[in-house]
Amino acid sequence: MFNIEVDVFPFFKTLASLPKAKLLGLLFFCAFVAVFIAIAFALGLGWLTDMLAYWDTAWLNTLSGWVTGLLGGVVAWFMLPTLVVLIAGVFQETVISRVEKIYYPDRQRTSPPQLWPDIVHDIRFTLRAILLNLLIVPFYFFGIGFFLSVALNSYLLGREFFESAAGYHLGKKQAQAFGREFRGPIYLGGLVITLATLVPGVNMITPVLAVVWMTHLYHFLCTREK
């Protein structure tokens, strides 16, 4: 019998890893990128609306721009789960390497971490995730869109982050096969990550938290398999 809080649900271990593995600098980087994306999306949508929709009355133009910008910010906020992988992909190997150096020194990979090693894959995943999230938008009108979004992104993010952590050692194909043996804990991790992206403030540092969480989960599941 294993300890679900510490092993399958490494909440406190993940938080403790941030200062121990010297990841606080990356947390600030994540926060900056997340805020930049949300602001850029809102401003871009407002600019596009100004270009396409023009009213004869000045105050209507101003109101339209503000409403569109506000809606754009809200949409960007709820679409943030689909962007987490793209943000995390830039430095995920650095995070994994630092965590393993502190917690799993005997299991470290010999080759040094790379900067954004799977950029093409991360972009494809993000585009696919955005498309899938857009497909469930109509369900928001029936009151179940939020729950479908959480369920969908829990699966997508859990699988993607776990395969990144496992793939750091095993490679993508073997990581996928390994992950299929532990769908429950991986989905649970994905659920935590998804919910974290919806919490103001926490969502800005979720990319780092997600990588750390799945790194701990991967190493625990390796011991379980043995």
Coordinates of N, CA and C in Angstrom, one line a residue:
M1 N 0.9 -1.2 0.0 CA 0.0 0.0 0.0 C 0.9 1.2 0.0
F2 N 0.6 2.2 -0.9 CA 1.4 3.4 -0.9 C 0.7 4.6 -0.4
N3 N 1.4 5.6 0.0 CA 0.9 6.8 0.5 C 0.4 7.7 -0.6
I4 N -0.9 7.9 -0.8 CA -1.5 8.6 -1.9 C -1.1 10.1 -1.9
E5 N -1.0 10.7 -0.7 CA -0.7 12.1 -0.5 C 0.7 12.4 -1.0
V6 N 1.7 11.6 -0.6 CA 3.1 11.8 -0.9 C 3.5 11.3 -2.3
D7 N 3.0 10.1 -2.6 CA 3.5 9.4 -3.8 C 2.6 9.7 -5.1
V8 N 1.4 9.4 -5.1 CA 0.5 9.6 -6.3 C 0.1 11.0 -6.3
F9 N 0.0 11.7 -5.2 CA -0.5 13.1 -5.1 C 0.6 13.9 -4.4
P10 N 1.7 14.2 -5.2 CA 2.9 14.8 -4.5 C 2.8 16.3 -4.4
F11 N 1.7 16.8 -3.7 CA 1.4 18.2 -3.6 C 2.5 18.9 -2.8
F12 N 2.8 18.5 -1.6 CA 3.7 19.1 -0.7 C 5.2 19.0 -1.3
K13 N 5.4 17.8 -1.9 CA 6.7 17.6 -2.5 C 7.0 18.5 -3.6
T14 N 5.9 18.8 -4.4 CA 6.1 19.7 -5.5 C 6.4 21.1 -5.0
L15 N 5.7 21.6 -4.0 CA 5.9 22.9 -3.5 C 7.3 23.0 -2.9
A16 N 7.7 22.0 -2.1 CA 9.0 22.0 -1.5 C 10.1 22.0 -2.6
S17 N 9.9 21.5 -3.7 CA 10.9 21.4 -4.8 C 11.2 22.8 -5.4
L18 N 10.3 23.7 -5.3 CA 10.5 25.0 -5.9 C 11.8 25.7 -5.4
P19 N 11.9 25.9 -4.0 CA 13.1 26.5 -3.5 C 14.3 25.6 -3.5
K20 N 14.1 24.3 -3.2 CA 15.2 23.3 -3.1 C 15.9 23.2 -4.5
A21 N 15.1 23.1 -5.6 CA 15.7 22.9 -6.9 C 16.0 24.2 -7.6
K22 N 15.8 25.3 -6.9 CA 16.2 26.7 -7.4 C 15.3 27.0 -8.7
L23 N 14.0 26.9 -8.5 CA 13.1 27.1 -9.6 C 12.3 28.4 -9.5
L24 N 12.6 29.2 -8.5 CA 11.8 30.4 -8.3 C 12.0 31.4 -9.4
G25 N 13.2 31.5 -10.0 CA 13.4 32.4 -11.2 C 12.5 32.0 -12.4
L26 N 12.4 30.7 -12.6 CA 11.5 30.2 -13.7 C 10.1 30.5 -13.4
L27 N 9.7 30.6 -12.1 CA 8.3 30.9 -11.7 C 8.0 32.3 -12.2
F28 N 8.9 33.2 -12.0 CA 8.7 34.6 -12.4 C 8.6 34.7 -13.9
F29 N 9.4 33.9 -14.6 CA 9.4 33.9 -16.1 C 8.0 33.4 -16.5
C30 N 7.5 32.4 -15.9 CA 6.2 31.9 -16.3 C 5.1 32.9 -16.1
A31 N 5.2 33.6 -15.0 CA 4.2 34.6 -14.6 C 4.2 35.7 -15.7
F32 N 5.4 36.1 -16.1 CA 5.5 37.2 -17.1 C 4.9 36.7 -18.4
V33 N 5.3 35.5 -18.9 CA 4.8 35.0 -20.1 C 3.2 34.9 -20.1
A34 N 2.7 34.4 -19.0 CA 1.2 34.2 -18.9 C 0.5 35.5 -19.0
V35 N 1.0 36.5 -18.3 CA 0.4 37.8 -18.3 C 0.5 38.4 -19.7
F36 N 1.7 38.3 -20.3 CA 1.9 38.8 -21.6 C 0.9 38.2 -22.6
I37 N 0.7 36.9 -22.6 CA -0.2 36.2 -23.5 C -1.6 36.7 -23.3
A38 N -2.1 36.8 -22.1 CA -3.4 37.3 -21.8 C -3.7 38.7 -22.3
I39 N -2.7 39.6 -22.0 CA -2.9 41.0 -22.4 C -2.8 41.1 -23.9
A40 N -1.9 40.4 -24.6 CA -1.7 40.5 -26.0 C -3.0 39.9 -26.7
F41 N -3.5 38.9 -26.2 CA -4.8 38.3 -26.8 C -5.9 39.3 -26.7
A42 N -6.1 39.9 -25.5 CA -7.2 40.9 -25.3 C -7.0 42.1 -26.2
L43 N -5.8 42.6 -26.2 CA -5.5 43.8 -27.1 C -5.7 43.5 -28.5
G44 N -5.2 42.3 -28.9 CA -5.3 41.9 -30.3 C -6.7 41.8 -30.8
L45 N -7.6 41.2 -29.9 CA -9.0 41.0 -30.2 C -9.7 42.3 -30.3
G46 N -9.3 43.2 -29.4 CA -9.9 44.6 -29.4 C -9.5 45.3 -30.7
W47 N -8.3 45.2 -31.1 CA -7.8 45.9 -32.3 C -8.5 45.3 -33.5
L48 N -8.7 44.0 -33.6 CA -9.4 43.4 -34.7 C -10.8 43.8 -34.8
T49 N -11.5 44.0 -33.6 CA -12.9 44.4 -33.6 C -13.0 45.9 -34.1
D50 N -12.0 46.7 -33.7 CA -12.0 48.1 -34.2 C -11.9 48.1 -35.7
M51 N -11.1 47.2 -36.2 CA -10.9 47.2 -37.7 C -12.1 46.7 -38.5
L52 N -12.8 45.7 -37.9 CA -13.9 45.1 -38.6 C -15.3 45.7 -38.3
A53 N -15.4 46.2 -37.1 CA -16.7 46.8 -36.7 C -16.5 48.3 -36.4
Y54 N -17.2 49.1 -37.2 CA -17.1 50.6 -36.9 C -18.5 51.2 -36.8
W55 N -18.7 51.9 -35.7 CA -20.0 52.5 -35.4 C -19.8 54.0 -35.7
D56 N -20.9 54.6 -36.1 CA -21.0 56.1 -36.4 C -20.8 56.9 -35.1
T57 N -21.3 56.3 -34.0 CA -21.2 57.0 -32.7 C -19.9 56.6 -32.0
A58 N -19.2 57.7 -31.6 CA -17.9 57.4 -30.9 C -18.0 56.6 -29.7
W59 N -19.0 56.9 -28.8 CA -19.1 56.1 -27.6 C -19.4 54.6 -27.8
L60 N -20.1 54.3 -28.9 CA -20.3 52.9 -29.2 C -19.1 52.2 -29.6
N61 N -18.2 52.9 -30.4 CA -16.9 52.4 -30.7 C -16.1 52.1 -29.5
T62 N -16.1 53.0 -28.6 CA -15.3 52.9 -27.3 C -15.8 51.7 -26.5
L63 N -17.2 51.7 -26.4 CA -17.8 50.6 -25.6 C -17.5 49.2 -26.2
S64 N -17.6 49.2 -27.6 CA -17.4 47.9 -28.3 C -16.0 47.4 -28.0
G65 N -15.0 48.4 -28.1 CA -13.6 48.0 -27.9 C -13.4 47.5 -26.5
W66 N -14.0 48.2 -25.5 CA -13.8 47.7 -24.1 C -14.4 46.4 -23.8
V67 N -15.6 46.2 -24.3 CA -16.3 44.9 -24.1 C -15.6 43.8 -24.8
T68 N -15.1 44.0 -26.0 CA -14.4 43.0 -26.7 C -13.1 42.6 -26.0
G69 N -12.4 43.7 -25.6 CA -11.1 43.4 -24.8 C -11.4 42.6 -23.6
L70 N -12.5 43.0 -22.9 CA -12.8 42.3 -21.6 C -13.1 40.8 -21.9
L71 N -13.9 40.6 -22.9 CA -14.3 39.2 -23.3 C -13.0 38.4 -23.8
G72 N -12.2 39.2 -24.5 CA -10.9 38.5 -25.0 C -10.1 38.1 -23.8
G73 N -10.0 38.9 -22.7 CA -9.2 38.6 -21.6 C -9.8 37.4 -20.9
V74 N -11.2 37.3 -20.8 CA -11.8 36.2 -20.1 C -11.6 34.9 -20.9
V75 N -11.7 35.0 -22.3 CA -11.4 33.8 -23.1 C -10.0 33.4 -23.0
A76 N -9.1 34.3 -23.0 CA -7.6 34.0 -22.8 C -7.4 33.3 -21.5
W77 N -8.1 33.7 -20.4 CA -7.9 33.1 -19.1 C -8.3 31.7 -19.1
F78 N -9.5 31.4 -19.7 CA -10.0 30.0 -19.7 C -9.3 29.1 -20.8
M79 N -8.6 29.8 -21.7 CA -7.8 29.0 -22.7 C -6.4 28.8 -22.3
L80 N -6.1 29.3 -21.1 CA -4.7 29.2 -20.6 C -4.3 27.7 -20.4
P81 N -5.2 26.8 -20.0 CA -4.7 25.4 -19.9 C -4.1 24.9 -21.2
T82 N -4.6 25.3 -22.4 CA -4.1 24.8 -23.6 C -2.7 25.4 -24.0
L83 N -2.4 26.5 -23.3 CA -1.1 27.2 -23.5 C 0.0 26.7 -22.5
V84 N -0.4 26.0 -21.5 CA 0.6 25.7 -20.4 C 1.7 24.8 -21.0
V85 N 1.4 23.9 -21.9 CA 2.4 23.0 -22.4 C 3.4 23.8 -23.3
L86 N 2.9 24.7 -24.0 CA 3.7 25.5 -24.9 C 4.7 26.4 -24.1
I87 N 4.2 27.0 -23.0 CA 5.1 27.7 -22.1 C 6.1 26.9 -21.4
A88 N 5.6 25.7 -20.9 CA 6.5 24.8 -20.1 C 7.6 24.2 -21.0
G89 N 7.2 24.0 -22.3 CA 8.2 23.3 -23.2 C 9.5 24.0 -23.3
V90 N 9.5 25.3 -23.1 CA 10.8 26.1 -23.3 C 11.8 25.6 -22.3
F91 N 11.4 25.3 -21.1 CA 12.4 25.0 -20.1 C 12.1 23.7 -19.3
Q92 N 11.3 22.8 -19.8 CA 10.9 21.6 -19.1 C 12.1 20.7 -18.7
E93 N 13.0 20.6 -19.7 CA 14.2 19.7 -19.4 C 15.0 20.3 -18.3
T94 N 15.1 21.6 -18.2 CA 15.9 22.3 -17.1 C 15.2 22.0 -15.8
V95 N 13.9 22.1 -15.8 CA 13.2 21.9 -14.5 C 13.4 20.4 -14.1
I96 N 13.2 19.5 -15.0 CA 13.4 18.1 -14.7 C 14.8 17.8 -14.1
S97 N 15.8 18.4 -14.8 CA 17.1 18.1 -14.4 C 17.4 18.7 -13.0
R98 N 16.9 19.8 -12.7 CA 17.2 20.4 -11.4 C 16.4 19.6 -10.3
V99 N 15.2 19.2 -10.5 CA 14.5 18.4 -9.6 C 15.2 17.1 -9.3
E100 N 15.6 16.4 -10.4 CA 16.3 15.1 -10.2 C 17.6 15.3 -9.5
K101 N 18.3 16.4 -9.7 CA 19.6 16.6 -9.1 C 19.4 16.6 -7.5
I102 N 18.3 17.1 -7.1 CA 18.1 17.2 -5.6 C 17.4 15.9 -5.1
Y103 N 16.4 15.4 -5.8 CA 15.6 14.3 -5.2 C 16.0 12.9 -5.8
Y104 N 16.5 12.9 -7.0 CA 16.9 11.6 -7.6 C 18.2 11.6 -8.2
P105 N 19.3 11.9 -7.5 CA 20.6 12.1 -8.1 C 21.2 10.8 -8.7
D106 N 20.7 9.6 -8.3 CA 21.2 8.4 -8.8 C 20.4 8.0 -10.1
R107 N 19.4 8.8 -10.5 CA 18.7 8.5 -11.7 C 18.8 9.6 -12.8
Q108 N 19.7 10.5 -12.6 CA 19.8 11.6 -13.5 C 20.3 11.1 -14.9
R109 N 19.8 11.8 -15.9 CA 20.2 11.5 -17.3 C 21.6 12.1 -17.5
T110 N 22.4 11.4 -18.2 CA 23.8 11.8 -18.4 C 23.9 13.0 -19.3
S111 N 23.1 13.1 -20.3 CA 23.2 14.2 -21.3 C 22.6 15.4 -20.7
P112 N 23.1 16.6 -21.0 CA 22.6 17.9 -20.4 C 21.2 18.2 -20.9
P113 N 20.4 19.0 -20.1 CA 19.1 19.4 -20.6 C 19.2 20.3 -21.8
Q114 N 18.2 20.3 -22.7 CA 18.1 21.1 -23.9 C 17.0 22.2 -23.7
L115 N 17.2 23.3 -24.5 CA 16.2 24.3 -24.5 C 15.1 24.1 -25.5
W116 N 13.9 23.9 -25.1 CA 12.8 23.6 -25.9 C 13.1 22.5 -26.9
P117 N 13.3 21.3 -26.5 CA 13.7 20.2 -27.4 C 12.5 19.7 -28.3
D118 N 11.3 19.9 -27.9 CA 10.1 19.4 -28.7 C 9.3 20.5 -29.1
I119 N 9.8 21.5 -29.7 CA 9.1 22.7 -30.1 C 8.0 22.4 -31.1
V120 N 8.3 21.6 -32.1 CA 7.3 21.3 -33.1 C 6.1 20.5 -32.5
H121 N 6.5 19.5 -31.6 CA 5.4 18.7 -31.0 C 4.6 19.6 -30.0
D122 N 5.2 20.5 -29.3 CA 4.5 21.4 -28.4 C 3.5 22.3 -29.1
I123 N 3.9 22.8 -30.2 CA 3.1 23.7 -31.0 C 1.9 22.9 -31.6
R124 N 2.1 21.7 -32.1 CA 1.1 20.8 -32.6 C 0.1 20.5 -31.5
F125 N 0.6 20.1 -30.3 CA -0.3 19.8 -29.2 C -1.2 21.0 -28.8
T126 N -0.5 22.2 -28.8 CA -1.3 23.4 -28.4 C -2.4 23.7 -29.4
L127 N -2.1 23.6 -30.6 CA -3.1 23.9 -31.7 C -4.2 22.8 -31.6
R128 N -3.9 21.6 -31.4 CA -4.9 20.5 -31.2 C -5.7 20.7 -30.0
A129 N -5.1 21.1 -28.9 CA -5.8 21.4 -27.7 C -6.8 22.6 -27.8
I130 N -6.3 23.6 -28.5 CA -7.2 24.8 -28.7 C -8.4 24.4 -29.5
L131 N -8.2 23.6 -30.6 CA -9.3 23.1 -31.5 C -10.3 22.3 -30.7
L132 N -9.8 21.4 -29.9 CA -10.7 20.6 -29.1 C -11.5 21.4 -28.1
N133 N -10.8 22.4 -27.5 CA -11.5 23.3 -26.5 C -12.6 24.2 -27.2
L134 N -12.3 24.6 -28.5 CA -13.3 25.4 -29.2 C -14.5 24.5 -29.6
L135 N -14.3 23.2 -29.8 CA -15.4 22.4 -30.2 C -16.4 22.2 -29.1
I136 N -16.0 22.4 -27.8 CA -16.9 22.2 -26.7 C -17.5 23.6 -26.2
V137 N -17.1 24.7 -26.9 CA -17.7 26.0 -26.5 C -19.2 26.0 -26.6
P138 N -19.9 25.4 -27.6 CA -21.4 25.4 -27.6 C -22.0 24.8 -26.3
F139 N -21.3 23.8 -25.7 CA -21.8 23.2 -24.5 C -21.9 24.1 -23.3
Y140 N -21.2 25.3 -23.4 CA -21.3 26.2 -22.3 C -22.7 26.8 -22.2
F141 N -23.4 26.8 -23.3 CA -24.8 27.4 -23.3 C -25.7 26.4 -22.6
F142 N -25.3 25.1 -22.5 CA -26.2 24.1 -21.8 C -25.7 23.9 -20.4
G143 N -24.7 24.7 -19.9 CA -24.3 24.6 -18.5 C -23.3 23.5 -18.2
I144 N -22.8 22.7 -19.2 CA -21.9 21.6 -19.0 C -20.5 21.9 -19.6
G145 N -20.4 23.0 -20.2 CA -19.1 23.3 -20.9 C -17.9 23.3 -20.0
F146 N -18.1 24.0 -18.8 CA -17.0 24.0 -17.9 C -16.5 22.7 -17.5
F147 N -17.5 21.8 -17.2 CA -17.1 20.4 -16.7 C -16.4 19.6 -17.8
L148 N -16.9 19.8 -19.0 CA -16.3 19.1 -20.2 C -14.9 19.6 -20.4
S149 N -14.7 20.9 -20.2 CA -13.4 21.6 -20.4 C -12.4 21.0 -19.4
V150 N -12.9 20.9 -18.1 CA -12.0 20.4 -17.1 C -11.6 18.9 -17.4
A151 N -12.6 18.1 -17.7 CA -12.4 16.7 -18.0 C -11.4 16.5 -19.2
L152 N -11.7 17.3 -20.3 CA -10.8 17.2 -21.5 C -9.4 17.6 -21.2
N153 N -9.2 18.8 -20.5 CA -7.9 19.3 -20.3 C -7.1 18.5 -19.2
S154 N -7.9 17.9 -18.3 CA -7.2 17.0 -17.3 C -6.6 15.8 -18.1
Y155 N -7.3 15.3 -19.0 CA -6.7 14.2 -19.8 C -5.5 14.6 -20.7
L156 N -5.7 15.7 -21.4 CA -4.7 16.2 -22.3 C -3.4 16.6 -21.5
L157 N -3.6 17.4 -20.5 CA -2.4 17.9 -19.8 C -1.7 16.8 -18.9
G158 N -2.6 15.9 -18.4 CA -2.0 14.8 -17.6 C -1.1 14.0 -18.5
R159 N -1.6 13.6 -19.6 CA -0.9 12.7 -20.5 C 0.4 13.4 -21.1
E160 N 0.2 14.7 -21.5 CA 1.3 15.4 -22.1 C 2.4 15.7 -21.1
F161 N 2.1 16.1 -19.9 CA 3.2 16.4 -19.0 C 3.9 15.1 -18.5
F162 N 3.1 14.1 -18.3 CA 3.7 12.8 -17.8 C 4.6 12.3 -18.9
E163 N 4.2 12.3 -20.2 CA 5.0 11.8 -21.3 C 6.3 12.6 -21.4
S164 N 6.2 13.9 -21.1 CA 7.4 14.7 -21.2 C 8.4 14.4 -20.1
A165 N 7.9 14.1 -18.9 CA 8.7 13.7 -17.8 C 9.3 12.3 -18.0
A166 N 8.5 11.4 -18.4 CA 8.9 10.1 -18.7 C 9.8 10.0 -20.0
G167 N 9.4 10.8 -21.0 CA 10.2 10.8 -22.2 C 11.5 11.4 -22.1
Y168 N 11.8 12.2 -21.1 CA 13.1 12.7 -20.8 C 14.1 11.6 -20.6
H169 N 13.6 10.4 -20.1 CA 14.5 9.3 -19.9 C 14.2 8.2 -20.9
L170 N 12.9 8.0 -21.3 CA 12.6 6.8 -22.1 C 12.4 7.1 -23.5
G171 N 12.2 8.3 -23.9 CA 11.8 8.6 -25.3 C 10.3 8.6 -25.4
K172 N 9.7 9.3 -26.4 CA 8.3 9.5 -26.5 C 7.5 8.2 -26.6
K173 N 7.9 7.3 -27.5 CA 7.1 6.1 -27.7 C 7.0 5.2 -26.4
Q174 N 8.2 5.0 -25.8 CA 8.2 4.2 -24.6 C 7.5 4.9 -23.4
A175 N 7.6 6.2 -23.4 CA 6.9 6.9 -22.4 C 5.3 6.8 -22.5
Q176 N 4.9 6.8 -23.7 CA 3.4 6.6 -24.0 C 3.0 5.2 -23.5
A177 N 3.8 4.2 -23.8 CA 3.5 2.8 -23.4 C 3.5 2.7 -21.9
F178 N 4.5 3.4 -21.3 CA 4.6 3.3 -19.8 C 3.4 4.0 -19.2
G179 N 3.0 5.2 -19.7 CA 1.9 5.9 -19.2 C 0.5 5.2 -19.3
R180 N 0.4 4.3 -20.2 CA -0.9 3.6 -20.4 C -1.1 2.6 -19.2
E181 N 0.0 2.3 -18.5 CA -0.1 1.4 -17.4 C -0.6 2.1 -16.1
F182 N -0.6 3.4 -16.1 CA -0.9 4.2 -14.9 C -1.8 5.4 -15.2
R183 N -2.9 5.1 -15.9 CA -3.8 6.2 -16.4 C -4.4 6.9 -15.2
G184 N -4.8 6.2 -14.1 CA -5.5 6.9 -13.0 C -4.6 8.0 -12.4
P185 N -3.4 7.7 -11.9 CA -2.6 8.7 -11.3 C -2.2 9.8 -12.2
I186 N -2.1 9.5 -13.5 CA -1.7 10.5 -14.5 C -2.9 11.5 -14.7
Y187 N -4.1 10.9 -14.8 CA -5.3 11.8 -15.0 C -5.5 12.6 -13.7
L188 N -5.3 12.1 -12.5 CA -5.4 12.9 -11.3 C -4.4 14.0 -11.3
G189 N -3.2 13.8 -11.8 CA -2.2 14.9 -11.9 C -2.7 15.9 -12.9
G190 N -3.3 15.5 -14.0 CA -3.8 16.4 -15.0 C -4.9 17.2 -14.5
L191 N -5.8 16.6 -13.6 CA -6.9 17.4 -13.0 C -6.4 18.5 -12.1
V192 N -5.3 18.2 -11.3 CA -4.7 19.2 -10.5 C -4.1 20.3 -11.3
I193 N -3.5 20.0 -12.4 CA -2.8 21.0 -13.2 C -3.9 21.8 -13.9
T194 N -5.0 21.2 -14.4 CA -6.1 22.0 -15.0 C -6.7 22.9 -14.1
L195 N -7.0 22.5 -12.9 CA -7.7 23.3 -11.9 C -6.7 24.5 -11.5
A196 N -5.4 24.2 -11.4 CA -4.5 25.2 -11.1 C -4.4 26.3 -12.1
T197 N -4.7 26.0 -13.4 CA -4.7 27.0 -14.4 C -5.9 27.9 -14.3
L198 N -6.9 27.6 -13.5 CA -8.1 28.4 -13.4 C -8.0 29.2 -12.1
V199 N -7.0 29.1 -11.3 CA -6.9 29.9 -10.1 C -6.0 31.1 -10.3
P200 N -6.6 32.3 -10.1 CA -5.8 33.5 -10.3 C -4.5 33.5 -9.6
G201 N -3.4 33.9 -10.2 CA -2.1 33.9 -9.6 C -1.4 32.6 -9.7
V202 N -2.1 31.5 -9.3 CA -1.5 30.2 -9.4 C -1.3 29.8 -10.9
N203 N -2.3 30.2 -11.7 CA -2.2 29.8 -13.1 C -1.0 30.3 -13.8
M204 N -0.4 31.4 -13.3 CA 0.8 32.0 -13.9 C 2.1 31.2 -13.7
I205 N 2.0 30.3 -12.7 CA 3.2 29.5 -12.4 C 2.9 28.0 -12.6
T206 N 1.8 27.7 -13.2 CA 1.4 26.3 -13.4 C 2.4 25.5 -14.3
P207 N 2.9 26.1 -15.3 CA 3.8 25.3 -16.2 C 5.0 24.7 -15.4
V208 N 5.6 25.4 -14.4 CA 6.7 24.9 -13.6 C 6.1 23.8 -12.7
L209 N 5.0 24.1 -12.0 CA 4.4 23.2 -11.1 C 4.0 21.9 -11.8
A210 N 3.5 22.0 -13.0 CA 3.1 20.8 -13.7 C 4.3 19.8 -14.0
V211 N 5.4 20.4 -14.5 CA 6.6 19.7 -14.8 C 7.2 19.0 -13.5
V212 N 7.2 19.7 -12.4 CA 7.7 19.2 -11.2 C 6.8 18.1 -10.7
W213 N 5.5 18.3 -10.7 CA 4.6 17.2 -10.2 C 4.8 15.9 -11.0
M214 N 4.8 16.0 -12.3 CA 4.9 14.8 -13.1 C 6.3 14.2 -13.0
T215 N 7.3 15.0 -12.7 CA 8.6 14.4 -12.5 C 8.6 13.5 -11.3
H216 N 8.0 14.0 -10.2 CA 7.9 13.2 -9.0 C 7.1 11.9 -9.2
L217 N 6.0 12.1 -9.9 CA 5.1 11.0 -10.2 C 5.7 9.9 -11.0
Y218 N 6.5 10.4 -12.1 CA 7.2 9.4 -12.9 C 8.1 8.6 -12.1
H219 N 8.9 9.2 -11.3 CA 9.9 8.4 -10.5 C 9.3 7.5 -9.5
F220 N 8.2 7.9 -8.9 CA 7.4 7.0 -8.0 C 6.9 5.8 -8.8
L221 N 6.3 6.0 -9.9 CA 5.7 4.9 -10.7 C 6.8 4.0 -11.2
C222 N 8.0 4.5 -11.4 CA 9.1 3.6 -11.8 C 9.4 2.6 -10.7
T223 N 9.3 3.1 -9.5 CA 9.6 2.2 -8.3 C 8.4 1.2 -8.2
R224 N 7.2 1.6 -8.5 CA 6.0 0.8 -8.4 C 6.1 -0.3 -9.4
E225 N 6.6 0.0 -10.6 CA 6.6 -1.0 -11.7 C 7.6 -2.1 -11.3
K226 N 8.7 -1.7 -10.6 CA 9.7 -2.7 -10.2 C 9.2 -3.6 -9.2

